[in-house]
Short mmCIF file of C-alpha atoms and ligand atoms in Angstrom, two decimals:
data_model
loop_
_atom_site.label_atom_id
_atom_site.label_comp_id
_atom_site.label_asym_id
_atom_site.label_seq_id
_atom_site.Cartn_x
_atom_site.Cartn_y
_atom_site.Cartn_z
CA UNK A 339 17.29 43.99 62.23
CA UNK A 340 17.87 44.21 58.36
CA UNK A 341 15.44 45.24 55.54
CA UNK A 342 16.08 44.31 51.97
CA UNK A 343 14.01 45.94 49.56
CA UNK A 344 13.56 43.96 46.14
CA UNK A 345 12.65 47.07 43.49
CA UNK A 346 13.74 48.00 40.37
CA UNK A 347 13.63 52.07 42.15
CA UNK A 348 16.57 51.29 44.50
CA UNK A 349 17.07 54.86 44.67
CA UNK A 350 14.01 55.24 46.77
CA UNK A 351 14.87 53.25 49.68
CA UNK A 352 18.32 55.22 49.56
CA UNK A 353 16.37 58.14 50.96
CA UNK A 354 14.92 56.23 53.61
CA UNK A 355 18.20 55.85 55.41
CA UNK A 356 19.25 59.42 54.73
CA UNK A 357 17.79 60.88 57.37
CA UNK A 358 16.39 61.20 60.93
CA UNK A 359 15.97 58.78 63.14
CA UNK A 360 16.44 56.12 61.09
CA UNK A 361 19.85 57.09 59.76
CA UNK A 362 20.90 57.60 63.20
CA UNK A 363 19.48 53.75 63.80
CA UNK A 364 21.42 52.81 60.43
CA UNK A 365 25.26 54.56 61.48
CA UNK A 366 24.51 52.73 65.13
CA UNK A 367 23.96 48.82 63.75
CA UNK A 368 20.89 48.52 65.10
CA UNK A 369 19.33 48.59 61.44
CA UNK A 370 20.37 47.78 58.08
CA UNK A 371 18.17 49.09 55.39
CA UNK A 372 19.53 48.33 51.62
CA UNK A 373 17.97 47.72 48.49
CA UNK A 374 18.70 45.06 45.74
CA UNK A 375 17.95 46.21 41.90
CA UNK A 376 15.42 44.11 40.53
CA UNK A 377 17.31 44.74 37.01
CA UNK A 378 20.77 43.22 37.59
CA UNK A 379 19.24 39.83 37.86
CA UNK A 380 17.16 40.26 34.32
CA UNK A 381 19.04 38.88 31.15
CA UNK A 382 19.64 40.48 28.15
CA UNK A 383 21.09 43.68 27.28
CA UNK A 384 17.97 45.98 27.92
CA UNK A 385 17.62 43.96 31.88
CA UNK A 386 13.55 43.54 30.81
CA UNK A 387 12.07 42.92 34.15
CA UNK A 388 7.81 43.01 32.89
CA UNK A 389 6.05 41.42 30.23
CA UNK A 390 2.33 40.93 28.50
CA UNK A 391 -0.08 39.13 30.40
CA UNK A 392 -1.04 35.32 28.94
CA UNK A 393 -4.87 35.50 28.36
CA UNK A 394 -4.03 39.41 27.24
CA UNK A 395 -5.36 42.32 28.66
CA UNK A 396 -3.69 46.13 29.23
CA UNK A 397 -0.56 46.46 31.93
CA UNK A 398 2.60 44.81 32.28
CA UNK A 399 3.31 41.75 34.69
CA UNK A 400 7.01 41.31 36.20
CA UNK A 401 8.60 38.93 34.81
CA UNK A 402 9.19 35.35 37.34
CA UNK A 403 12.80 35.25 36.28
CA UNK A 404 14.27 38.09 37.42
CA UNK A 405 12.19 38.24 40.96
CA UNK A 406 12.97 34.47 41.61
CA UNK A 407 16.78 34.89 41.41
CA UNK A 408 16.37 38.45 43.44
CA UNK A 409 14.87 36.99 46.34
CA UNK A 410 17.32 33.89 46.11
CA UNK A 411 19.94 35.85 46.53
CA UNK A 412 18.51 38.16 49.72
CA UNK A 413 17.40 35.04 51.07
CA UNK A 414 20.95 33.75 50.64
CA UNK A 415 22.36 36.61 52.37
CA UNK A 416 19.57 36.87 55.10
CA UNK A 417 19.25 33.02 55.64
CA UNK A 418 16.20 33.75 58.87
CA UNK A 419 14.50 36.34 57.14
CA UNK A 420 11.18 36.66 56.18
CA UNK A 421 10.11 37.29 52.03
CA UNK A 422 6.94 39.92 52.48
CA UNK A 423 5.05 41.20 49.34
CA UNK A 424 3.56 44.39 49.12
CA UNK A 425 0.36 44.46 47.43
CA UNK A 426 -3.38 45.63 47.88
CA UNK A 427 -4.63 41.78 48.67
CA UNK A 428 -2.18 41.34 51.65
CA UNK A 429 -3.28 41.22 55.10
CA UNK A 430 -4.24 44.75 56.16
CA UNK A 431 -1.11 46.56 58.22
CA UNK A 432 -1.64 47.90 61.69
CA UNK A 433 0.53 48.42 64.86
CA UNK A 434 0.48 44.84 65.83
CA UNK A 435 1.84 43.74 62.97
CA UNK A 436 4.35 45.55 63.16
CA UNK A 437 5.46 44.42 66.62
CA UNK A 438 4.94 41.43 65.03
CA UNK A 439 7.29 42.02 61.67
CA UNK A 440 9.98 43.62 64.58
CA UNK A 441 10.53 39.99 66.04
CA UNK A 442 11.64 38.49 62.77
CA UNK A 443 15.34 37.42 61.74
CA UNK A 444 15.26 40.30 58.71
CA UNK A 445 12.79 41.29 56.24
CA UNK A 446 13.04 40.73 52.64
CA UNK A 447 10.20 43.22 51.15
CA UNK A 448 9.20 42.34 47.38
CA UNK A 449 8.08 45.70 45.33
CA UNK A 450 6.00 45.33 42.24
CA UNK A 451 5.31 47.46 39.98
CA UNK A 452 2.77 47.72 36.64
CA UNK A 453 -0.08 45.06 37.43
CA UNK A 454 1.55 42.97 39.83
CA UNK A 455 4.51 39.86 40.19
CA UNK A 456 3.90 36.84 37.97
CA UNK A 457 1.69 34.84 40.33
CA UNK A 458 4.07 31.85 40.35
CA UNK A 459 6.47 33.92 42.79
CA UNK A 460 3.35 34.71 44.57
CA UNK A 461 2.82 31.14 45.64
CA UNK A 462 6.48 29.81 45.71
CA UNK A 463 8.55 32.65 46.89
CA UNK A 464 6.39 35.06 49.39
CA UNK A 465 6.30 34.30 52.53
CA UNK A 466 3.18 36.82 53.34
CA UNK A 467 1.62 39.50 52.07
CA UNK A 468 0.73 43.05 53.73
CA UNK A 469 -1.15 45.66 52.09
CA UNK A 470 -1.11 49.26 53.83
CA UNK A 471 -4.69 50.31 52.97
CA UNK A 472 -7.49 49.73 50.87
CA UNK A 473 -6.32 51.59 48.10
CA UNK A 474 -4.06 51.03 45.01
CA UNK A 475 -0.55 52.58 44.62
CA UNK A 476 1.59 52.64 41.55
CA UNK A 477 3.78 50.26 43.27
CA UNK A 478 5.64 48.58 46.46
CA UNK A 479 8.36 50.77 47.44
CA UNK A 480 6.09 53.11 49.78
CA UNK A 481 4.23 50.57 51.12
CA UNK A 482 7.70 49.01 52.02
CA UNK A 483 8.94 52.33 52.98
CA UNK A 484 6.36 52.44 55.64
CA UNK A 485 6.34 48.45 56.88
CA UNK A 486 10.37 49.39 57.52
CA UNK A 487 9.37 52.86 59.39
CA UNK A 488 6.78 51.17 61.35
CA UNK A 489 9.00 48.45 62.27
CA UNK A 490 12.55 49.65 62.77
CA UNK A 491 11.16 52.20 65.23
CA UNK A 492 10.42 48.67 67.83
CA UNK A 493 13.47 47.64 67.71
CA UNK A 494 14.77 48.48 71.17
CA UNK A 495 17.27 51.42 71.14
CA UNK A 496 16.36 53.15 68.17
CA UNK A 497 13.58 55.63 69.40
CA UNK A 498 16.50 56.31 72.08
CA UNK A 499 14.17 56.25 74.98
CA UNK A 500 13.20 52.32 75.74
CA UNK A 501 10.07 53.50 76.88
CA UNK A 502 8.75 55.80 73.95
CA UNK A 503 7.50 52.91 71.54
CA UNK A 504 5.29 51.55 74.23
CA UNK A 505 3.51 54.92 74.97
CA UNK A 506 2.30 55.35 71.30
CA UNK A 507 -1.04 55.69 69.75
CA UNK A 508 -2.61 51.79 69.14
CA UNK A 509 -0.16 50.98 72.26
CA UNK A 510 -3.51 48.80 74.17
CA UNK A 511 -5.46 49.94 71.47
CA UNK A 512 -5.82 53.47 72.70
CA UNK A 513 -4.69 56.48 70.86
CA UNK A 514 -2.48 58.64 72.75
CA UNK A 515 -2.68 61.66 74.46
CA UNK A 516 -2.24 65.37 73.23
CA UNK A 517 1.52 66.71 73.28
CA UNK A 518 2.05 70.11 74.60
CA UNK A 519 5.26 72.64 74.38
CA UNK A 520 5.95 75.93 74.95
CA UNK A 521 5.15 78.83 74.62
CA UNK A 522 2.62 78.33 77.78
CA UNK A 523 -0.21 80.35 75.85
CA UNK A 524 -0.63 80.05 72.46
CA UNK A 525 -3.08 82.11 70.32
CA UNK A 526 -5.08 82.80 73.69
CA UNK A 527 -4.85 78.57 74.65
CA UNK A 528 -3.13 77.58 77.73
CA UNK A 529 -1.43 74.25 78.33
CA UNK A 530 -3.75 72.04 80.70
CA UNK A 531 -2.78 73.01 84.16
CA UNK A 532 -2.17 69.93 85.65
CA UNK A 533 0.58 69.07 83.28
CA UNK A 534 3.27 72.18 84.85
CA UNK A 535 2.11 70.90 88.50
CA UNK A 536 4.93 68.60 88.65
CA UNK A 537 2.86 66.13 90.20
CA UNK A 538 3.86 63.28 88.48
CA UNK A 539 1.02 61.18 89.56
CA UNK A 540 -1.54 63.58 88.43
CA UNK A 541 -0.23 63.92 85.33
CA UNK A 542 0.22 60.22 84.36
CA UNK A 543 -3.54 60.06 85.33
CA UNK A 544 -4.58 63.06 82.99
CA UNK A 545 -2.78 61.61 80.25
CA UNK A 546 -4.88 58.09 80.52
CA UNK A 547 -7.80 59.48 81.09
CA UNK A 548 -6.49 62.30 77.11
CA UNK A 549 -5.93 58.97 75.56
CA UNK A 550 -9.42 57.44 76.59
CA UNK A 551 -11.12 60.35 75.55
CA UNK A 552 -9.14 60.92 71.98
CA UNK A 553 -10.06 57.22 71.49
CA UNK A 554 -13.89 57.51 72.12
CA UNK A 555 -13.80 60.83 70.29
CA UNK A 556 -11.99 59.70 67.32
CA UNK A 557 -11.86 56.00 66.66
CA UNK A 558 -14.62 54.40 68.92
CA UNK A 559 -14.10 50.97 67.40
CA UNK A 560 -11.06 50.31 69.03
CA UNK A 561 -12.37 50.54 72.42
CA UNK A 562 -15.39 47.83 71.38
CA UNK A 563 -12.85 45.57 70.73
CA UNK A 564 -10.39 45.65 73.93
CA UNK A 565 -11.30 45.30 77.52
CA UNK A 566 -11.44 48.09 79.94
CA UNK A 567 -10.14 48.02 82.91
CA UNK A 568 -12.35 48.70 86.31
CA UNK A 569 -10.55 53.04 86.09
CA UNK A 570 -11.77 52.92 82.37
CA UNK A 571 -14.96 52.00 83.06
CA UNK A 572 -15.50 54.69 85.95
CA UNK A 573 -14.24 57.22 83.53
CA UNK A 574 -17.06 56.60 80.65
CA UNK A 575 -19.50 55.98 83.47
CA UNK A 576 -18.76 59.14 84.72
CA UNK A 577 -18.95 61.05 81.06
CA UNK A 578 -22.11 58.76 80.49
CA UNK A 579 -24.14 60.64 83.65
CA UNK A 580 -22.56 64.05 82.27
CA UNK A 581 -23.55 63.11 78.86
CA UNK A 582 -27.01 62.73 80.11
CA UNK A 583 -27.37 65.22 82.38
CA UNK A 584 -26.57 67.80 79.13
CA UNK A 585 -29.36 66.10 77.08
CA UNK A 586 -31.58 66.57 80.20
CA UNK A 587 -30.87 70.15 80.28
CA UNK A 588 -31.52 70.59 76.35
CA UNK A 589 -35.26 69.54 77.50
CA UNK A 590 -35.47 71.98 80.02
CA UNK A 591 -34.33 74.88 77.59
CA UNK A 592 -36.46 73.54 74.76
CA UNK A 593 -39.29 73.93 76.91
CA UNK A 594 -38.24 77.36 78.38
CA UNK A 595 -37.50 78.45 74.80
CA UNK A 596 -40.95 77.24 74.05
CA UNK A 597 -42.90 79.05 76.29
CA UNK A 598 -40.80 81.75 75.05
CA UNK A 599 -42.52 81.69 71.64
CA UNK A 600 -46.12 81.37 72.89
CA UNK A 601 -45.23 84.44 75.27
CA UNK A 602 -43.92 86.45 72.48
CA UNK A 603 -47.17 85.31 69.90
N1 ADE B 602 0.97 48.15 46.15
C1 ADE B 602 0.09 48.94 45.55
N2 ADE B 602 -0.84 49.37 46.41
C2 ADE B 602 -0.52 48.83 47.62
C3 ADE B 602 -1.09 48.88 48.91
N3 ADE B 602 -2.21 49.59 49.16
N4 ADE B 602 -0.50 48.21 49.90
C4 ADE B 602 0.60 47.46 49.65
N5 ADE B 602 1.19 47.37 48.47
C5 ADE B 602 0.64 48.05 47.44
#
């Protein structure tokens, strides 16, 4: 899979394939990652890539120009890849888009920068666009910097294990389990027992059972929108009857606490 960036910071994406995993990925072929300079296709001596807005108003806008003939010439090189814009208004970015963005021939990722791409390239250029939160950023690159971390990591061979992608957190909409390493006791904490039994079975059951409860703990939503299977269900039935047998209990010490009071008074 190959990533072009479009940015007139190529020197951030250089990082990107510096290091890690993803370097590893990049010296293997199974990813290309490489940025095109916005700037080499402006004219003029000073490469002006932004300009005043028509209508007025404060910020810059890029300039159509430049961007048009930059994606051109990715697309020209990456003939079944897909032009993506990175801005605030795009469709929100989650897991399964990136599985989706992993089966594409290539990505072509547009960066803006100042108040946005002149909105002729918007609608004759782009492809789609993907925010990465509901919040604004100076400009593209990170957002793209994160679309091509997200993604590259799917495509098969470059966590290493095959396996590893599928077992993450948003994998069926559940977050994943807790990750424990030695030493055995830390700070007075043990690792769960189950998990140095060797009993394989057991321990894939714990960790289903980690991820269930990490996902009602900490993001409940994503379990009201995903079916359960008939084990899930058990399991919340089961912490539903514990739940209540607690609150139950509370009662029974109020009133013991209570009689407590009018004892003491
Ligand atoms: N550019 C600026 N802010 C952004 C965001 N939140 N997502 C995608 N692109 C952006």
């Amino acid at each position: 899979m190959k990533f072009t960036v479009l940015t007139i910071f190529p020197e951030l994406v250089a990082a990107m394939r510096a290091h890690g995993i993803l370097r590893r990925a990049v010296q293997r072929g199974q990813i290309d990652i490489c940025a095109i300079d916005i700037r080499e296709f402006a004219a003029g001596r000073h490469r002006v890539t932004d300009d005043r807005p028509y209508g007025g108003g404060c910020g810059m806008v890029m300039k159509p120009e430049p961007l048009a003939a930059a994606i051109r010439f990715a697309r020209g090189r990456m003939p079944g890849a897909s032009v993506v814009h990175l801005t605030p208004q795009g469709r929100p970015f989650c897991q399964a888009a990136a599985w989706d963005l992993a089966l594409r021939g290539g990505l072509i990722l547009v960066c803006g920068r100042y108040e946005g791409i002149d909105e002729r390239v918007c609608s004759d250029f782009i492809d789609e666009e993907i925010s990465i939160g509901d919040y604004v950023l100076t400009g593209g690159e990170l957002p793209a910097l994160v679309v091509i971390d997200a993604v590259a990591r799917l495509i098969p061979g470059v966590l290493g294990g095959e396996s590893s992608a599928v077992k993450d957190s948003f994998h069926e909409s559940l977050l994943e389990h807790g990750h424990y390493t030695r030493p055995r006791v830390f700070e007075g904490h043990a690792v769960p027992d189950v998990l140095l039994s060797g009993n394989h079975r057991e321990i894939e059951k714990w960790r289903r059972e980690a991820s269930l409860v990490r996902t009602f703990l900490k993001r409940p939503d994503l379990l009201m929108h995903r079916a359960l299977s008939p084990a899930e269900v058990e399991i919340l039935q089961k912490w539903r009857s514990d739940i209540e047998k607690i609150i139950r209990n509370q009662s029974l010490h109020c009133a013991d606490s209570l009689s407590g009071d009018q004892q003491a008074g």
